[in-house]
Coordinates of N, CA and C in Angstrom, one line a residue:
X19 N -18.7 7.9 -29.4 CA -18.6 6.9 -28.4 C -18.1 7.5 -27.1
X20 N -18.5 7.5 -26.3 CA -18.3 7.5 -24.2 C -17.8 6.4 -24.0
X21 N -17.4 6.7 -22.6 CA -16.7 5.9 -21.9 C -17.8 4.7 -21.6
X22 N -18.9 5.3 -21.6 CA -20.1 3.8 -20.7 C -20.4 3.1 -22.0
X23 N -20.2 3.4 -23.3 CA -20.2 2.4 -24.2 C -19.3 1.4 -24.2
X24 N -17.9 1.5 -23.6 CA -16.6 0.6 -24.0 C -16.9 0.1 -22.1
X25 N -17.6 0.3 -21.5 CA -18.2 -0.5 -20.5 C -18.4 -1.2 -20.5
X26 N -19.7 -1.6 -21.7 CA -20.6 -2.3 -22.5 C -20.0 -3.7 -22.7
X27 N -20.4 -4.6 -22.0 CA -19.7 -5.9 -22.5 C -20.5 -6.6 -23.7
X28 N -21.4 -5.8 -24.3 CA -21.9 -6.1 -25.5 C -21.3 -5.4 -26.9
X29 N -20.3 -4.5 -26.2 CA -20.0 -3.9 -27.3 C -18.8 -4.6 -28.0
X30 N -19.4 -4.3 -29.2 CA -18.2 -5.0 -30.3 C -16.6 -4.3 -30.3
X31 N -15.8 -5.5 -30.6 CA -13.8 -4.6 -30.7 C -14.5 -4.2 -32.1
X32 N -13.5 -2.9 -32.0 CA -13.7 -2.0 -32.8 C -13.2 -2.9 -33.9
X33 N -11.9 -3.2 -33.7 CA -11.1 -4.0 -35.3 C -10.1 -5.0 -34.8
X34 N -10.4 -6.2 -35.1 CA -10.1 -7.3 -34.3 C -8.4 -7.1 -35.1
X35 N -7.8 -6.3 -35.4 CA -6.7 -6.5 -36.0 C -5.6 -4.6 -35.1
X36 N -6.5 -4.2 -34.1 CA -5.8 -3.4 -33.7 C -5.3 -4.0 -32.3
X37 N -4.1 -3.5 -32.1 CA -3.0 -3.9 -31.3 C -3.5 -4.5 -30.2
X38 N -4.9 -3.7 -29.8 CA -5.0 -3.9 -28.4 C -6.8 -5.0 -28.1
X39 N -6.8 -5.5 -29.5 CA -7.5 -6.3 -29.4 C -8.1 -7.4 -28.3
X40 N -7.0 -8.2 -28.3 CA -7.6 -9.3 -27.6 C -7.1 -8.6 -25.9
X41 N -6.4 -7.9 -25.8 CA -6.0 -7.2 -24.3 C -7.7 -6.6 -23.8
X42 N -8.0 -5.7 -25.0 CA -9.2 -5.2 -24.7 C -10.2 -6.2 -24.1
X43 N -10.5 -7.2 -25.1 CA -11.4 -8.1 -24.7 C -11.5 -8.9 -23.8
X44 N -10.4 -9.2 -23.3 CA -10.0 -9.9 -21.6 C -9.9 -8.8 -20.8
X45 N -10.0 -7.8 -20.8 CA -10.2 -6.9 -20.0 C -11.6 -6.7 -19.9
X46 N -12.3 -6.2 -20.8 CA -13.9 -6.4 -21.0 C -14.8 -7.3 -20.2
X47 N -13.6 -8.4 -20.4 CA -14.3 -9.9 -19.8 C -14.1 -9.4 -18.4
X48 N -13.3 -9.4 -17.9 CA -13.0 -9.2 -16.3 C -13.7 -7.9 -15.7
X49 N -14.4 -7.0 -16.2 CA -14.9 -5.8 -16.1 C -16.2 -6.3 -15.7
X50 N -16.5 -7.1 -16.6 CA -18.4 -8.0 -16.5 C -18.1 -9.0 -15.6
X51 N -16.9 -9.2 -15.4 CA -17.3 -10.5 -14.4 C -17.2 -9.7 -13.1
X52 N -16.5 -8.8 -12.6 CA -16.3 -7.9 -11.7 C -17.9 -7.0 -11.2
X53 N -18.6 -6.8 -12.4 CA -19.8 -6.1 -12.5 C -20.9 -7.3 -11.6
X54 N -20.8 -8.4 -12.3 CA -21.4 -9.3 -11.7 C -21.1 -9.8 -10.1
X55 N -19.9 -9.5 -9.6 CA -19.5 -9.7 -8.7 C -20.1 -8.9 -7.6
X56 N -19.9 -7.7 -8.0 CA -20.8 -6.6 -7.1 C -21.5 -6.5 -6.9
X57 N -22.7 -6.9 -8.2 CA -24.1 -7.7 -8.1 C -24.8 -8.3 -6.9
X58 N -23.9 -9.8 -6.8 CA -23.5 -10.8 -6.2 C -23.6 -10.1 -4.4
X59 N -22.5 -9.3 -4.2 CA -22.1 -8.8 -3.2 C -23.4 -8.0 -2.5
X60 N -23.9 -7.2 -3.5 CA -25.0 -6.6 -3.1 C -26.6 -6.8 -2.6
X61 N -26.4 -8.2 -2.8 CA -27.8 -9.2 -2.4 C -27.3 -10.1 -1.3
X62 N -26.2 -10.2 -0.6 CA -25.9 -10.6 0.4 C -25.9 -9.6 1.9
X63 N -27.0 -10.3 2.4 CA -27.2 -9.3 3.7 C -25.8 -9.9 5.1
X64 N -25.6 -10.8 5.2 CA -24.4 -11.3 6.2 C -23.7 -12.4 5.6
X65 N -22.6 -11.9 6.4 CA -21.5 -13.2 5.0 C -21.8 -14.5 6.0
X66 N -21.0 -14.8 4.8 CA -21.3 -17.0 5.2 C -19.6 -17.2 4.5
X67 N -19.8 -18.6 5.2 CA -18.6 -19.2 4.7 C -18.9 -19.5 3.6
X68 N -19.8 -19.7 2.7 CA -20.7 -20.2 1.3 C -20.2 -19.0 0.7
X69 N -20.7 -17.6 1.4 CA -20.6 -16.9 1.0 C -19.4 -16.3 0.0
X70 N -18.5 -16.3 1.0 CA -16.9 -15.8 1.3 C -16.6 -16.7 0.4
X71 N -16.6 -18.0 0.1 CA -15.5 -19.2 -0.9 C -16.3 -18.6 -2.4
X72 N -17.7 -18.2 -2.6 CA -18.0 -17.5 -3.9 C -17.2 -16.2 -4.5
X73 N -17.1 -15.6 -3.5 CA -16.5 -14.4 -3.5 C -15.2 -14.2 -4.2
X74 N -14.7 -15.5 -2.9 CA -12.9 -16.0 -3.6 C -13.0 -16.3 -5.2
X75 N -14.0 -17.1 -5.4 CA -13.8 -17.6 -6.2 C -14.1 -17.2 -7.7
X76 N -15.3 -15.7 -7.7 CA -15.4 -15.2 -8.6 C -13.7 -14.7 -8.8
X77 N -13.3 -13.7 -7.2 CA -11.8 -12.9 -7.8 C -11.2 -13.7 -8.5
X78 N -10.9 -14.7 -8.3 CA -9.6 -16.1 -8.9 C -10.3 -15.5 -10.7
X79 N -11.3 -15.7 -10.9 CA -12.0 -15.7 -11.8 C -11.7 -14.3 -13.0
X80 N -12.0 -13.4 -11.9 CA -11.4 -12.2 -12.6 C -10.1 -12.1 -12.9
X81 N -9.1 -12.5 -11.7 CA -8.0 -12.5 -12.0 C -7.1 -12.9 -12.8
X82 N -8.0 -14.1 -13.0 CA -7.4 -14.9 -14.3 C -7.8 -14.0 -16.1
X83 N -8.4 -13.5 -16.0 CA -9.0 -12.4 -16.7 C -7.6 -11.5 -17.1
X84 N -7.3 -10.9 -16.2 CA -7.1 -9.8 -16.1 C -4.9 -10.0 -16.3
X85 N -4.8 -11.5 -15.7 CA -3.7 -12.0 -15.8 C -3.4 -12.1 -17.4
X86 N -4.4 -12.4 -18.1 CA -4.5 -13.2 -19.5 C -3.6 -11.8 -20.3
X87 N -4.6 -11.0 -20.3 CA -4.3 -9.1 -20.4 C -3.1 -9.0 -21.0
X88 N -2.7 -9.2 -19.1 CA -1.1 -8.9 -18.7 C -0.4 -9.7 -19.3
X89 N -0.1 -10.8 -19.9 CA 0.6 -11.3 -20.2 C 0.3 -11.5 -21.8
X90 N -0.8 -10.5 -22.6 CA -0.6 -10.4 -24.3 C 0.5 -9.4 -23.7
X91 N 0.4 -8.3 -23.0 CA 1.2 -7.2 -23.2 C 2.9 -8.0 -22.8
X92 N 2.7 -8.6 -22.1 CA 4.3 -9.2 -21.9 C 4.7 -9.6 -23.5
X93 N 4.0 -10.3 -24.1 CA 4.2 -11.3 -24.9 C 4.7 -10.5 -26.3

């Protein structure tokens, strides 16, 4: 396994009973939403105010992602 496999938002958790299970997978998640975001970014020729509130609104998106993460590991 490489690193561009555990990129892979298709790729399966190895073992839904290792520690870092559901951290991994909200992370995963926010990785593909972030991927998509760039996507996003990169088919836009001049920003817009349409534009800009998508933008916001994917981050909120990831962020909440990535919040989720942060707070198994608090937990």
């Amino acid at each position: 396994m490489n690193n561009n496999d555990l990129l892979n938002a298709d790729y399966p958790i190895p073992d839904p009973a290792w520690d870092y299970a559901q951290i991994w997978q909200h992370t995963q998640q926010a990785a593909a939403q972030l991927q998509k975001l760039l996507a996003y970014m990169a088919e836009i020729e001049n920003a817009t105010p349409e534009t800009d509130v998508e933008i916001k609104l994917q981050f909120d998106t990831i962020g909440q992602s990535l919040n989720t993460a942060r707070r198994l590991i608090d937990s």
